Amino acid sequence: MMDNKQEKSSSFVPYIPSSRSLPELTAVAIIFGVILAIVFGAANAYLGLKVGLTVSASIPAAVISMGVLRGIFRRDSILENNIVQTMTTAGEAIGAGAVFTLPAFFLLDINLSQTVIIFIVLTGGLLGVFMMVPLRQMLIVKEHGVLPYPEGTACAEVLKSGEKGGANAKTVAIGFLFGGLVKVLGDGFMLFKTEIETQVGKLKNTVVGMDIFPALLGVGYIIGPRIAGQMLAGGLLAWIVLIPAIAFFGADSTTAIFPAEDPIGKLDAWGIWDSYIKYIGAGAVAVAGLITLLKTMPTLISTAAKTMKGLSDGSVSGGIERTDKDMPFRYVILGVVVLVIIIGAAPVTNVGFIGAIAIAIFGFLFVAVASRIVGIVGSSSSPVSGMTIATLLIVTLVYKVTGMTGLDGMKAALTVAAIVCTALAVAGDISQDLKTGHLVGGTPWKQQVAMMIGVIASGLVIGIILIVLDKSYGMGSQQLPAPKAAIMKVLVQGIFGGDLPWSLIFIGAAIAIVIEFLGLNSLVVAVGLYLPVHISAPVMFGGAVRWLVDVTAKTKEERQARADRGVLFASGLIAGESLLGVLIAVLIFFNVSIPETPLTNNRLIPFLIFLFVCWLLYWFSTRTKADKLK
């Protein structure tokens, strides 16, 4: 069986064979890739802080690259476009790694300088690239045809159908326009409320609502109706079950119950959510993340064994053909060793020898897992948060046992977790990118260098973006809940300080276990439980649009074509709203006058605007050749 697999991989011929050479790592590709890396890094940072999820940038980056390089610069090298999308995903990965962990420092009122932020994301990002290099031969070459790499394979198909780039790029651009327009009119000029809610009947503190954000609609479309529905289920569990239950049983309470500062009878729905539900949700997310990690434990063990076997028999090194050349292995080892030593010795983070060893061990093990898992289920389903939580828990306990406590201990533990998280995010993305390169005929070492350039470019600016967003909206606020980072803060604070409402956290943990036994995705439901239902509701609308697009398709091919086109428009919505959200934050940061209250409190106007964007998403999804011929 294994011989057949190896024969299948060895006989594979990429779209551009190794005998041909096209422009690849060019100055134009690097400059354009750096720009898109920064843009999508900012967009993913905003989205991750808003909803706790990030989306893959590879396909929209490939489409934009083809539209610009082919349409404006008249360049038609598929390998050049592949380099651009590789660099763009570096920015997306840096944004994800940063917002899942670094905002915890802001929530703990620990001041982070730009130097520290840059140090964390660059060391983590570069470690992710270096540690993935030895895995390429095993995961991508030897297991070609075994691991599907869904996003990497889809991106390769987009690149190969390059003649459609102009039309597809327009779809992304139109989505960007509408996403940005709604954001500017709502949160910029305050022409209407971007959050609407209503009381459910006469039930006390039973509230449902939704945020009028096209980006959340786009997220729902991309993740599909099943995942979106489970996320909404978590939100409804909190807002129409737990909050009313707490309000009912505590209605006659005359004293405050920890951690609230006021009696429950004086709290509205938002007060109960802020005082109690967030801790229940935190416990649910933490345990669900660990459950997700435990479910991947067989993969972790087998991957580690295969990796060590590959290192021992020398199969990690590439061949002599252009399409099989990785970065020289001696440089990879040297890069990892130097980075680990710098991390351990650097006074800017003070993680010490313990932290450096932890980063080396957990970094390599979890990078191997992340690189393989994305080949099976894709980047969006990779349990990065679960692996980060496991790292944080172990490192925090080790620091506490060795006597490092207080804010210094919290800072050191969070720094280790942030570096590992960034390494995992980058490794998962470059794994998908290298699969794309393998299919289209890219040169591996050039992609690896391009990823490092993208990591450096986006890493130098992500700190500025985080600080601007914090100063403008406030980390942990209703506008930027930063859910994943809030979980990190709760865990590290609880272990070091012990001043948390553990009963609520254990209730959340129990809920996550029950959800898992019900056969649902406990992590998705837990995230919905932690976030306000106002965020889950528009995500569900996006999932509903995706369902409608799928069920009205006549054939499997038509359904796939519709989904692909809809993903492009949805990606435009996400990028447009996210980037304009960052721009509005910059204006607020520089004290530019922005209205404080909306022009109208009418709830119907924003809802109708949102429904119009839903219709646009459906309409663009169904504007495929198959639909036009009917």
XYZ file of C-alpha atoms in Angstrom:
630
model
C 0.000 0.000 0.000
C 2.750 2.419 0.971
C 4.699 1.530 -2.178
C 1.693 2.493 -4.303
C 1.422 5.829 -2.515
C 5.097 6.562 -3.010
C 4.919 5.538 -6.654
C 1.920 7.810 -7.100
C 3.739 10.779 -5.531
C 6.972 10.155 -7.420
C 5.184 10.067 -10.791
C 3.359 13.329 -10.176
C 4.058 16.117 -12.679
C 3.085 19.653 -11.586
C 1.287 22.182 -13.782
C 4.631 23.890 -14.544
C 7.163 21.021 -14.705
C 10.602 21.330 -13.145
C 12.152 21.612 -16.616
C 10.468 24.997 -17.125
C 11.379 28.211 -15.332
C 9.036 31.199 -15.061
C 9.413 34.492 -13.195
C 8.758 33.692 -9.546
C 10.405 35.529 -6.624
C 10.521 38.861 -8.492
C 10.645 42.417 -7.158
C 7.068 43.034 -8.365
C 5.791 39.905 -6.609
C 7.625 40.800 -3.374
C 6.374 44.399 -3.285
C 2.781 43.444 -4.080
C 2.969 40.497 -1.654
C 4.196 42.754 1.164
C 1.303 45.160 0.563
C -1.309 42.379 0.619
C 0.336 40.738 3.656
C -0.051 43.954 5.649
C -3.602 44.545 4.367
C -4.888 41.046 5.128
C -2.948 40.963 8.399
C -4.826 44.071 9.540
C -8.154 42.697 8.296
C -7.683 39.352 10.057
C -6.558 41.084 13.249
C -9.780 43.114 13.361
C -11.911 40.068 12.527
C -10.186 37.882 15.117
C -10.718 40.502 17.820
C -14.352 40.865 16.816
C -15.510 37.284 16.490
C -12.619 35.040 17.558
C -12.333 33.519 14.078
C -10.070 34.227 11.130
C -10.424 33.246 7.485
C -7.970 32.022 4.891
C -6.591 34.731 2.600
C -5.004 32.449 -0.007
C -7.839 32.320 -2.554
C -8.793 36.036 -2.498
C -5.068 36.885 -2.552
C -4.548 34.657 -5.588
C -7.521 36.240 -7.349
C -6.423 39.802 -6.546
C -2.876 38.968 -7.588
C -4.002 37.666 -10.977
C -6.335 40.594 -11.488
C -3.605 43.159 -10.776
C -0.513 41.477 -12.186
C -2.263 40.278 -15.327
C -4.684 43.137 -15.812
C -2.426 46.091 -14.956
C 1.182 44.918 -15.243
C 0.502 42.412 -18.057
C 2.454 39.683 -16.280
C 1.224 36.131 -16.775
C 3.480 33.952 -14.605
C 1.431 31.604 -12.443
C 4.468 31.117 -10.193
C 4.693 34.861 -9.567
C 1.036 34.869 -8.508
C 1.777 31.906 -6.231
C 4.496 33.892 -4.471
C 2.086 36.793 -3.888
C -0.579 34.578 -2.307
C 2.095 32.862 -0.184
C 3.256 36.197 1.238
C -0.334 37.310 1.798
C -1.148 34.278 3.931
C 1.879 35.163 6.068
C 0.131 38.388 7.035
C -3.104 36.531 7.710
C -1.275 34.033 9.947
C 0.579 36.755 11.866
C -2.751 38.526 12.433
C -4.334 35.319 13.759
C -1.425 34.403 16.026
C -1.280 37.924 17.429
C -4.978 38.473 18.223
C -5.487 35.051 19.802
C -2.906 35.795 22.508
C -1.410 39.307 22.671
C -4.621 41.155 23.654
C -4.457 39.212 26.931
C -1.632 41.580 27.904
C -3.916 44.564 27.269
C -6.695 42.944 29.309
C -4.275 42.464 32.222
C -3.077 46.086 31.942
C 0.437 44.884 31.113
C 2.108 47.488 28.955
C 3.614 46.041 25.788
C 6.067 48.103 23.777
C 6.291 47.870 20.015
C 9.675 46.192 20.447
C 8.194 43.357 22.516
C 5.255 42.802 20.150
C 7.544 42.724 17.118
C 9.930 40.366 18.904
C 7.130 37.933 19.792
C 5.483 37.753 16.371
C 8.734 37.664 14.399
C 10.362 34.917 16.463
C 7.132 32.891 16.418
C 6.538 33.441 12.713
C 10.089 32.575 11.673
C 10.088 29.478 13.904
C 6.873 28.376 12.175
C 8.549 28.632 8.762
C 11.783 26.932 9.819
C 10.045 24.089 11.659
C 7.739 23.366 8.709
C 10.592 22.985 6.178
C 11.632 19.448 7.280
C 8.001 18.314 7.073
C 7.370 19.237 3.427
C 8.853 16.073 1.939
C 6.802 13.810 4.208
C 3.473 15.625 4.246
C 3.258 17.112 0.782
C 5.498 15.042 -1.494
C 5.357 11.536 -0.015
C 1.679 11.789 0.941
C 0.503 13.443 -2.250
C -2.911 11.981 -2.994
C -3.320 10.964 0.661
C -3.629 14.318 2.443
C -6.154 16.461 0.516
C -5.036 19.932 1.720
C -8.440 21.445 0.795
C -7.472 25.142 0.796
C -4.099 24.607 -0.853
C -5.661 22.452 -3.578
C -8.485 24.953 -4.169
C -5.986 27.808 -4.416
C -3.988 25.846 -7.000
C -7.137 25.409 -9.094
C -7.805 29.148 -8.898
C -4.267 29.882 -10.068
C -4.517 27.383 -12.923
C -7.753 28.962 -14.119
C -5.960 32.299 -14.345
C -7.893 33.527 -17.349
C -10.838 34.063 -14.982
C -8.762 36.255 -12.703
C -10.122 39.580 -13.965
C -13.788 38.683 -13.464
C -13.127 37.041 -10.124
C -11.086 40.015 -8.935
C -14.080 42.255 -9.707
C -16.253 40.033 -7.500
C -13.836 40.504 -4.598
C -13.664 44.256 -5.285
C -17.459 44.663 -5.305
C -17.731 42.749 -2.045
C -14.993 44.976 -0.606
C -16.929 48.072 -1.710
C -20.217 47.037 -0.080
C -18.561 45.746 3.094
C -16.635 48.981 3.517
C -19.624 51.166 2.592
C -21.897 49.673 5.259
C -19.125 50.019 7.849
C -18.476 53.682 6.967
C -22.153 54.668 6.894
C -22.899 52.852 10.147
C -19.860 53.231 12.406
C -18.204 56.121 10.567
C -20.954 58.637 9.835
C -23.364 57.044 12.348
C -26.305 57.229 9.949
C -27.905 54.188 11.607
C -27.357 51.796 14.506
C -25.090 48.861 13.731
C -26.471 46.845 16.621
C -30.141 46.057 16.996
C -31.845 44.017 19.699
C -35.278 43.265 21.016
C -36.881 41.813 24.123
C -38.379 38.331 23.710
C -41.976 38.664 24.839
C -42.341 39.616 28.494
C -39.550 37.340 29.701
C -37.260 39.325 31.988
C -33.764 39.864 30.580
C -34.457 37.632 27.566
C -32.922 39.544 24.672
C -31.926 38.667 21.109
C -30.181 40.947 18.651
C -27.621 41.178 15.891
C -24.746 43.315 14.704
C -25.196 44.753 11.218
C -21.712 43.757 10.060
C -21.183 42.387 6.524
C -17.919 40.746 7.657
C -19.863 38.426 9.962
C -22.204 37.604 7.091
C -19.156 36.683 5.012
C -17.746 34.521 7.800
C -21.036 32.635 8.051
C -21.087 31.999 4.303
C -17.540 30.638 4.329
C -17.926 28.332 7.347
C -21.319 27.080 6.139
C -24.731 26.547 7.771
C -23.768 23.666 10.086
C -20.915 25.429 11.872
C -22.771 28.762 11.818
C -25.841 27.069 13.317
C -23.826 25.519 16.127
C -22.251 28.881 16.898
C -25.714 30.471 17.091
C -26.877 27.597 19.308
C -24.217 28.569 21.839
C -25.372 32.179 21.723
C -29.014 31.251 22.198
C -28.105 28.949 25.087
C -26.576 31.947 26.844
C -29.103 34.643 25.976
C -32.466 32.878 26.085
C -31.640 30.144 28.635
C -28.796 30.981 31.046
C -29.269 34.751 31.346
C -33.061 34.522 31.979
C -32.434 31.637 34.436
C -29.878 33.660 36.404
C -32.235 36.679 36.373
C -35.152 34.540 37.602
C -33.364 32.805 40.470
C -31.538 35.946 41.548
C -34.425 38.381 41.223
C -34.933 38.741 44.972
C -31.248 38.810 45.878
C -30.322 41.896 47.902
C -26.570 41.348 47.925
C -24.074 41.058 45.104
C -22.893 37.550 44.240
C -19.230 37.318 43.191
C -17.948 38.322 40.665
C -20.751 40.871 40.116
C -20.631 44.135 42.057
C -24.412 44.650 42.094
C -27.315 42.366 43.086
C -28.635 40.274 40.200
C -32.025 41.986 40.452
C -30.389 45.261 39.394
C -28.550 43.758 36.397
C -29.922 43.820 32.870
C -29.102 41.163 30.261
C -25.763 42.778 29.382
C -24.858 43.077 33.049
C -25.506 39.370 33.654
C -23.536 38.470 30.543
C -20.576 40.585 31.635
C -20.625 39.372 35.245
C -21.416 35.675 34.841
C -21.795 34.365 31.288
C -18.304 35.411 30.182
C -16.783 33.155 32.848
C -19.061 30.249 31.946
C -18.107 30.766 28.305
C -14.419 30.962 29.205
C -14.585 27.593 30.929
C -16.449 26.095 27.982
C -13.956 27.399 25.417
C -10.919 26.268 27.445
C -12.197 22.710 27.916
C -13.537 22.486 24.353
C -10.109 23.518 23.090
C -8.487 20.767 25.140
C -11.091 18.237 23.923
C -10.279 19.195 20.346
C -6.591 18.702 21.089
C -7.172 15.303 22.716
C -9.127 14.158 19.662
C -6.052 14.893 17.549
C -3.678 13.105 19.937
C -3.304 10.009 17.696
C -2.307 12.330 14.868
C 0.131 14.113 17.173
C 1.827 10.865 18.187
C 1.978 9.383 14.685
C 3.188 12.639 13.172
C 5.935 12.989 15.766
C 7.050 9.398 15.079
C 7.060 9.911 11.306
C 8.921 13.197 11.701
C 11.678 11.607 13.789
C 11.929 8.712 11.319
C 12.198 11.189 8.459
C 14.933 13.098 10.255
C 16.870 9.903 10.930
C 16.742 8.487 7.398
C 17.454 11.801 5.699
C 14.157 11.994 3.810
C 13.572 15.569 4.908
C 15.998 16.964 2.385
C 14.753 17.854 -1.052
C 15.910 16.553 -4.398
C 17.965 18.227 -7.098
C 15.038 19.274 -9.293
C 13.790 22.856 -9.102
C 10.366 21.833 -7.807
C 11.904 19.774 -4.998
C 14.481 22.145 -3.502
C 13.880 23.301 0.066
C 15.940 25.737 2.057
C 19.258 24.050 2.992
C 18.629 21.933 6.084
C 21.720 23.219 7.892
C 20.339 26.755 7.650
C 16.999 25.561 9.000
C 18.615 23.930 12.062
C 20.848 26.973 12.586
C 17.828 29.296 12.347
C 15.849 27.338 14.962
C 18.783 27.109 17.369
C 19.659 30.800 17.066
C 16.021 31.879 17.557
C 15.563 29.670 20.638
C 18.770 31.016 22.187
C 17.726 34.605 21.458
C 14.286 33.990 22.996
C 15.847 32.523 26.153
C 18.439 35.271 26.541
C 16.461 38.318 25.419
C 15.684 40.680 28.322
C 12.672 42.157 26.491
C 10.523 39.113 27.292
C 12.255 37.500 30.275
C 10.902 34.007 29.541
C 14.255 32.515 30.561
C 15.663 29.086 29.863
C 12.408 27.363 30.860
C 10.383 29.365 28.353
C 12.903 28.829 25.547
C 12.913 25.050 26.073
C 9.104 25.002 26.206
C 8.909 26.923 22.928
C 11.362 24.520 21.270
C 9.483 21.406 22.461
C 5.864 22.514 22.080
C 6.709 24.501 18.986
C 8.103 21.536 17.106
C 5.488 19.016 18.284
C 2.504 21.255 17.634
C 3.903 22.630 14.363
C 4.095 19.030 13.143
C 0.504 18.460 14.226
C -0.795 21.734 12.765
C 0.988 21.122 9.446
C -0.582 17.698 9.116
C -4.058 18.557 10.385
C -4.500 21.401 7.881
C -3.778 18.809 5.210
C -6.827 16.880 6.394
C -9.402 19.447 7.496
C -8.003 22.809 6.356
C -6.640 25.791 8.260
C -10.004 26.997 9.574
C -10.578 23.746 11.506
C -7.062 23.411 12.895
C -7.138 23.309 16.736
C -4.588 26.104 17.130
C -6.363 27.559 20.150
C -6.492 24.158 21.852
C -2.760 23.599 21.380
C -2.067 27.132 22.605
C -4.221 26.603 25.699
C -2.372 23.347 26.457
C 0.962 25.140 26.117
C -0.204 27.987 28.341
C -1.505 25.682 31.086
C 1.668 23.593 31.262
C 4.058 26.545 31.088
C 2.057 28.527 33.661
C 2.158 25.612 36.118
C 5.914 25.157 35.555
C 6.572 28.849 36.145
C 4.480 28.809 39.316
C 6.267 25.722 40.672
C 9.678 27.285 39.973
C 8.756 30.441 41.845
C 7.945 32.913 39.054
C 4.626 34.461 40.072
C 2.669 37.697 39.815
C 2.662 39.868 36.730
C 6.156 38.672 35.754
C 4.960 35.084 35.692
C 1.810 35.969 33.740
C 3.814 37.955 31.220
C 6.357 35.168 30.720
C 3.684 32.454 30.331
C 1.635 34.523 27.884
C 4.777 35.341 25.886
C 5.617 31.656 25.478
C 2.023 30.915 24.437
C 2.003 33.838 21.976
C 5.223 32.704 20.288
C 3.970 29.118 19.992
C 0.544 30.259 18.743
C 2.107 32.440 16.036
C 4.408 29.577 14.992
C 1.410 27.222 14.668
C -0.624 29.688 12.627
C 2.271 30.385 10.247
C 3.218 26.703 9.911
C -0.352 25.717 9.052
C -0.590 28.406 6.388
C 2.783 27.700 4.774
C 1.843 24.019 4.719
C -1.191 24.902 2.579
C 0.937 27.255 0.445
C 3.583 24.615 -0.204
C 0.829 22.238 -1.313
C -0.362 24.886 -3.761
C 3.217 25.308 -4.975
C 3.629 21.537 -5.320
C 0.569 21.374 -7.585
C 1.363 24.390 -9.776
C 5.125 23.790 -9.952
C 6.529 26.408 -7.588
C 10.044 26.312 -6.173
C 9.799 25.372 -2.466
C 12.776 27.360 -1.188
C 11.492 30.488 -2.932
C 8.091 30.070 -1.286
C 9.764 29.566 2.084
C 11.800 32.751 1.620
C 8.656 34.596 0.472
C 6.814 33.439 3.604
C 9.631 34.776 5.772
C 9.480 38.145 4.006
C 5.710 38.257 4.528
C 6.152 37.374 8.219
C 8.679 40.190 8.690
C 6.615 42.787 6.796
C 3.353 42.099 8.634
C 5.114 41.510 11.963
C 6.607 45.004 11.893
C 3.169 46.660 11.720
C 0.814 44.311 13.611
C 1.751 45.922 16.939
C 0.756 49.355 15.687
C -2.579 47.944 14.524
C -3.261 46.308 17.913
C -2.443 49.472 19.853
C -4.579 51.660 17.579
C -7.524 49.253 17.909
C -7.121 49.140 21.686
C -6.957 52.931 22.043
C -9.931 53.418 19.726
C -12.338 50.597 20.644
C -10.863 49.017 23.788
C -9.725 45.400 24.029
C -12.369 43.276 25.694
C -15.112 45.814 25.005
C -18.402 45.047 23.331
C -16.929 46.318 20.046
C -13.781 44.161 20.332
C -14.440 41.220 22.694
C -11.114 39.495 21.818
C -12.633 36.145 22.900
C -9.623 33.846 22.446
C -7.233 36.235 24.221
C -9.785 36.717 27.017
C -9.674 32.959 27.636
C -5.869 33.099 27.879
C -6.153 35.941 30.386
C -8.695 34.060 32.526
C -6.542 30.911 32.622
C -3.232 32.546 33.455
C -4.839 34.873 36.003
C -6.669 32.001 37.651
C -3.618 29.766 38.019
C -1.346 32.516 39.327
C -3.896 34.474 41.356
C -6.656 32.011 42.187
C -9.209 34.849 42.361
C -11.582 33.605 39.709
C -15.202 32.387 40.020
C -14.179 28.764 39.524
C -17.745 27.502 39.963
C -18.802 29.386 36.856
C -15.756 28.169 34.926
C -16.475 24.556 35.914
C -20.118 24.981 34.827
C -18.832 26.094 31.427
C -16.450 23.125 31.327
C -19.340 20.763 32.042
C -21.423 22.363 29.294
C -18.580 21.792 26.794
C -18.379 18.107 27.763
C -22.153 17.669 27.378
C -22.055 19.373 23.976
C -19.275 17.027 22.856
C -21.333 13.992 23.911
C -24.206 15.354 21.827
C -21.992 14.991 18.765
C -21.600 18.713 18.124
C -18.421 20.738 17.684
C -17.915 21.762 21.303
C -15.390 24.488 20.473
C -17.709 26.229 18.001
C -20.686 26.070 20.381
C -18.484 27.280 23.250
C -17.300 30.288 21.246
C -20.938 31.107 20.525
C -21.694 30.763 24.243
C -18.893 33.173 25.142
C -19.678 35.819 22.510
C -22.841 37.943 22.538
C -25.618 36.403 20.457
C -25.530 39.653 18.479
C -22.361 38.358 16.806
C -23.592 34.800 16.190
C -26.869 35.937 14.556
C -25.369 37.598 11.433
C -22.988 34.637 11.092
C -26.059 32.408 10.909
C -27.544 34.628 8.196
C -24.416 33.990 6.149
C -24.740 30.266 6.751
C -28.387 30.427 5.667
C -27.428 32.162 2.416
C -24.859 29.429 1.775
C -27.514 26.766 2.414
C -29.922 28.446 -0.016
C -27.205 28.721 -2.655
C -26.395 25.027 -2.300
C -29.922 23.598 -2.270
C -31.000 25.545 -5.368
C -28.078 24.245 -7.436
C -28.969 21.509 -9.926
C -25.661 19.655 -10.078
C -22.599 19.089 -7.910
C -20.467 21.088 -10.351
C -22.884 24.002 -10.269
C -22.964 23.923 -6.470
C -19.164 24.054 -6.324
C -18.994 26.898 -8.842
C -21.561 28.874 -6.867
C -19.733 28.263 -3.593
C -16.404 29.384 -5.073
C -17.861 32.606 -6.447
C -19.716 33.298 -3.212
C -16.518 32.816 -1.179
C -14.861 35.524 -3.278
C -17.682 38.012 -2.625
C -17.773 37.019 1.067
C -14.008 37.529 1.307
C -14.497 40.999 -0.166
C -17.143 41.789 2.462
C -14.786 40.683 5.233
C -11.796 42.602 3.901
C -13.838 45.748 3.174
C -15.470 46.026 6.573
C -12.354 44.955 8.482
C -10.023 47.398 6.776
C -12.486 50.277 7.084
C -12.894 49.325 10.750
C -9.132 49.705 11.158
C -9.243 53.023 9.266
C -12.029 54.348 11.530
C -9.934 53.282 14.531
C -6.999 55.279 13.141
C -9.226 58.364 12.806
C -10.454 57.939 16.381
C -6.852 57.469 17.539
C -5.905 60.827 16.005
C -8.953 62.532 17.545
C -10.804 63.061 14.277
C -14.381 64.073 15.073
C -16.799 61.160 14.618
C -20.471 61.309 15.696
C -21.106 59.615 19.033
C -24.777 58.727 18.510
C -26.545 57.390 15.411
C -28.713 59.701 13.327
C -31.676 57.355 13.770
C -32.538 54.619 16.268
C -34.937 52.965 13.837
C -34.156 49.229 13.892
C -35.816 48.484 10.541
C -33.408 50.568 8.418
C -30.185 48.715 9.360
C -31.972 45.370 9.167
C -33.167 46.122 5.623
C -29.638 47.179 4.667
C -28.332 43.894 6.048
C -30.940 41.904 4.120
C -29.909 43.753 0.947
C -26.297 42.655 1.472
C -27.572 39.094 2.045
C -29.363 39.271 -1.295
C -26.214 40.585 -2.992
C -24.238 37.659 -1.584
C -26.819 35.207 -2.929
C -27.004 36.971 -6.290
C -23.252 37.005 -6.843
C -22.985 33.369 -5.746
C -25.473 32.303 -8.413
C -23.940 34.335 -11.253
C -21.989 31.371 -12.616
C -21.870 30.155 -16.207
C -24.188 27.277 -15.359
C -26.790 29.669 -13.980
C -26.526 32.004 -16.964
C -27.170 29.157 -19.404
C -30.429 28.144 -17.717
